[in-house]
CSV table of C-alpha atoms in Angstrom, one decimal:
chain,number,residue,atom,x,y,z
A,78,MET,CA,-20.2,-40.7,14.0
A,79,LEU,CA,-16.9,-38.8,14.0
A,80,PRO,CA,-14.0,-40.2,16.0
A,81,LEU,CA,-12.8,-38.2,18.9
A,82,ILE,CA,-9.4,-36.6,18.8
A,83,ARG,CA,-7.4,-36.2,22.0
A,84,SER,CA,-6.3,-32.6,22.4
A,85,SER,CA,-2.8,-33.8,23.3
A,86,LEU,CA,-2.4,-35.1,19.8
A,87,LEU,CA,-3.3,-31.7,18.2
A,88,PRO,CA,-0.5,-29.3,17.4
A,89,THR,CA,-0.2,-26.3,19.6
A,90,ARG,CA,-1.3,-22.9,18.3
A,91,SER,CA,2.2,-21.5,17.9
A,92,LEU,CA,3.3,-24.6,16.0
A,93,THR,CA,0.4,-24.4,13.5
A,94,ALA,CA,1.0,-20.7,13.0
A,95,ARG,CA,4.6,-21.4,12.0
A,96,LEU,CA,4.1,-24.5,9.8
A,97,PHE,CA,3.9,-22.5,6.6
A,98,SER,CA,6.8,-20.1,7.2
A,99,THR,CA,10.5,-20.3,8.2
A,100,SER,CA,10.8,-16.6,8.9
A,101,HIS,CA,10.0,-14.8,12.1
A,102,ALA,CA,6.5,-13.5,12.6
A,103,LEU,CA,6.2,-9.8,12.0
A,104,PRO,CA,3.3,-7.6,12.9
A,105,ILE,CA,2.9,-6.2,9.4
A,106,ALA,CA,-0.2,-6.0,7.3
A,107,ARG,CA,0.5,-6.2,3.5
A,108,ILE,CA,-1.9,-4.3,1.1
A,109,THR,CA,-2.2,-4.5,-2.6
A,110,ILE,CA,-3.8,-1.6,-4.6
A,111,VAL,CA,-4.6,-1.1,-8.2
A,112,GLY,CA,-5.7,2.4,-9.0
A,113,ARG,CA,-4.8,5.7,-10.6
A,114,LEU,CA,-2.6,8.5,-9.3
A,115,ALA,CA,-4.6,11.4,-7.9
A,116,ALA,CA,-1.8,13.9,-8.7
A,117,ASP,CA,1.9,13.9,-9.6
A,118,PRO,CA,4.1,12.4,-6.9
A,119,GLU,CA,6.0,14.9,-4.7
A,120,LEU,CA,9.4,14.6,-3.1
A,121,THR,CA,9.3,15.6,0.6
A,122,VAL,CA,11.6,15.5,3.6
A,123,THR,CA,10.7,14.0,7.0
A,124,SER,CA,11.4,15.7,10.3
A,125,THR,CA,14.5,13.5,10.6
A,126,GLY,CA,15.8,14.7,7.2
A,127,GLN,CA,15.0,11.5,5.3
A,128,GLU,CA,13.7,12.1,1.7
A,129,MET,CA,10.5,10.3,0.6
A,130,VAL,CA,8.1,10.4,-2.3
A,131,ARG,CA,4.4,10.9,-1.4
A,132,TYR,CA,1.5,10.3,-3.6
A,133,ALA,CA,-2.2,9.4,-3.5
A,134,VAL,CA,-4.0,6.6,-5.4
A,135,GLY,CA,-7.7,6.4,-6.1
A,136,THR,CA,-9.6,3.1,-6.4
A,137,SER,CA,-13.2,3.0,-7.6
A,138,TYR,CA,-15.9,0.4,-7.3
A,139,GLY,CA,-19.6,0.0,-7.9
A,140,PRO,CA,-21.9,0.6,-10.8
A,141,ARG,CA,-21.1,3.6,-13.0
A,142,GLU,CA,-24.1,5.6,-11.8
A,143,ASN,CA,-23.3,5.1,-8.1
A,144,ARG,CA,-19.5,4.7,-8.2
A,145,GLN,CA,-17.6,5.0,-4.9
A,146,THR,CA,-13.9,6.1,-4.8
A,147,SER,CA,-11.4,5.4,-2.0
A,148,TRP,CA,-8.2,7.5,-1.7
A,149,TRP,CA,-5.0,5.9,-0.4
A,150,ARG,CA,-2.0,7.9,0.7
A,151,VAL,CA,1.3,6.2,-0.1
A,152,ALA,CA,4.9,6.9,0.9
A,153,SER,CA,8.0,5.6,-0.8
A,154,PHE,CA,11.5,5.7,0.7
A,155,ALA,CA,13.2,4.6,-2.5
A,156,LYS,CA,16.7,6.0,-3.0
A,157,GLU,CA,17.8,7.9,-6.1
A,158,ASN,CA,19.4,4.7,-7.6
A,159,GLU,CA,16.5,2.5,-6.5
A,160,GLY,CA,13.9,4.1,-8.8
A,161,ARG,CA,12.9,7.3,-7.0
A,162,GLU,CA,13.2,9.4,-10.2
A,163,ARG,CA,11.0,6.9,-12.0
A,164,ILE,CA,8.3,7.4,-9.4
A,165,LEU,CA,8.6,11.2,-9.6
A,166,ALA,CA,8.2,11.1,-13.4
A,167,LEU,CA,4.8,9.5,-13.2
A,168,ALA,CA,1.8,11.7,-14.1
A,169,LYS,CA,-1.7,12.2,-12.6
A,170,GLY,CA,-4.0,9.5,-14.0
A,171,THR,CA,-1.3,6.7,-14.3
A,172,LEU,CA,-2.7,3.3,-13.6
A,173,VAL,CA,-0.4,1.6,-11.0
A,174,TYR,CA,-0.1,-1.6,-9.1
A,175,ILE,CA,1.2,-1.1,-5.6
A,176,GLU,CA,2.2,-3.5,-2.8
A,177,GLY,CA,3.1,-2.1,0.5
A,178,ASP,CA,3.1,-2.4,4.3
A,179,ALA,CA,0.1,-0.9,6.0
A,180,SER,CA,-0.3,0.4,9.5
A,181,MET,CA,-2.8,2.5,11.4
A,182,ARG,CA,-1.6,5.7,13.1
A,183,LYS,CA,-3.5,7.8,15.5
A,184,PHE,CA,-3.3,11.6,15.9
A,185,GLU,CA,-5.2,14.4,17.5
A,186,LYS,CA,-6.9,17.0,15.3
A,187,ASP,CA,-9.1,19.8,16.7
A,188,GLY,CA,-9.3,18.0,20.1
A,189,LYS,CA,-10.5,14.7,18.6
A,190,VAL,CA,-8.4,11.6,18.2
A,191,GLU,CA,-8.4,10.4,14.6
A,192,SER,CA,-6.8,7.6,12.8
A,193,ALA,CA,-5.3,7.1,9.3
A,194,LEU,CA,-4.0,4.2,7.3
A,195,SER,CA,-0.3,4.7,6.4
A,196,ILE,CA,1.1,2.7,3.4
A,197,VAL,CA,4.8,2.4,2.8
A,198,GLN,CA,5.4,1.2,-0.8
A,199,GLN,CA,7.5,-1.9,-1.3
A,200,LYS,CA,6.7,-2.5,-5.0
A,201,LEU,CA,5.3,-0.4,-7.8
A,202,GLU,CA,4.4,-1.3,-11.4
A,203,VAL,CA,3.1,1.0,-14.0
A,204,LEU,CA,0.1,-0.7,-15.7
A,205,LYS,CA,-1.0,2.1,-18.1
A,206,ARG,CA,0.1,5.7,-18.6
A,207,PRO,CA,-2.5,8.4,-19.3
A,208,ASP,CA,-3.1,9.1,-23.0
A,209,SER,CA,-1.6,12.6,-22.8
A,210,ALA,CA,1.6,11.3,-21.1
A,211,ALA,CA,2.0,8.5,-23.7
A,212,ASP,CA,2.0,11.2,-26.5
A,213,SER,CA,4.7,13.3,-24.8
A,214,LEU,CA,7.0,10.3,-24.4
A,215,GLU,CA,7.1,9.5,-28.1
């Protein structure tokens, strides 16, 4: 038979949630993606005048005869001296590893409320360049 534990001896929920971290809790969801660029990244400007790089990454799963692909839209707010030009130099088909902050946003389209997942890149690593891009770099 299991011994009974008095609830007064158990840590409170807020205490147990903070046992592993010394930082403040933030409402951020972190996402990791490994996939291929769907097109060359593009430099755009937001409505507030801030420059950002936008690109899409495709991830595939399932057996070859019934493969499913998910498309992820990613935004990077990297400054020129923080690697923005390196991101813009990537070509379609480049295999990348991305870590970013994910959030859901809602918008109205044709009278219907729709939602989309927004990903803001925090880390990007190039895993493999497409064969044609590797030839042009040499």
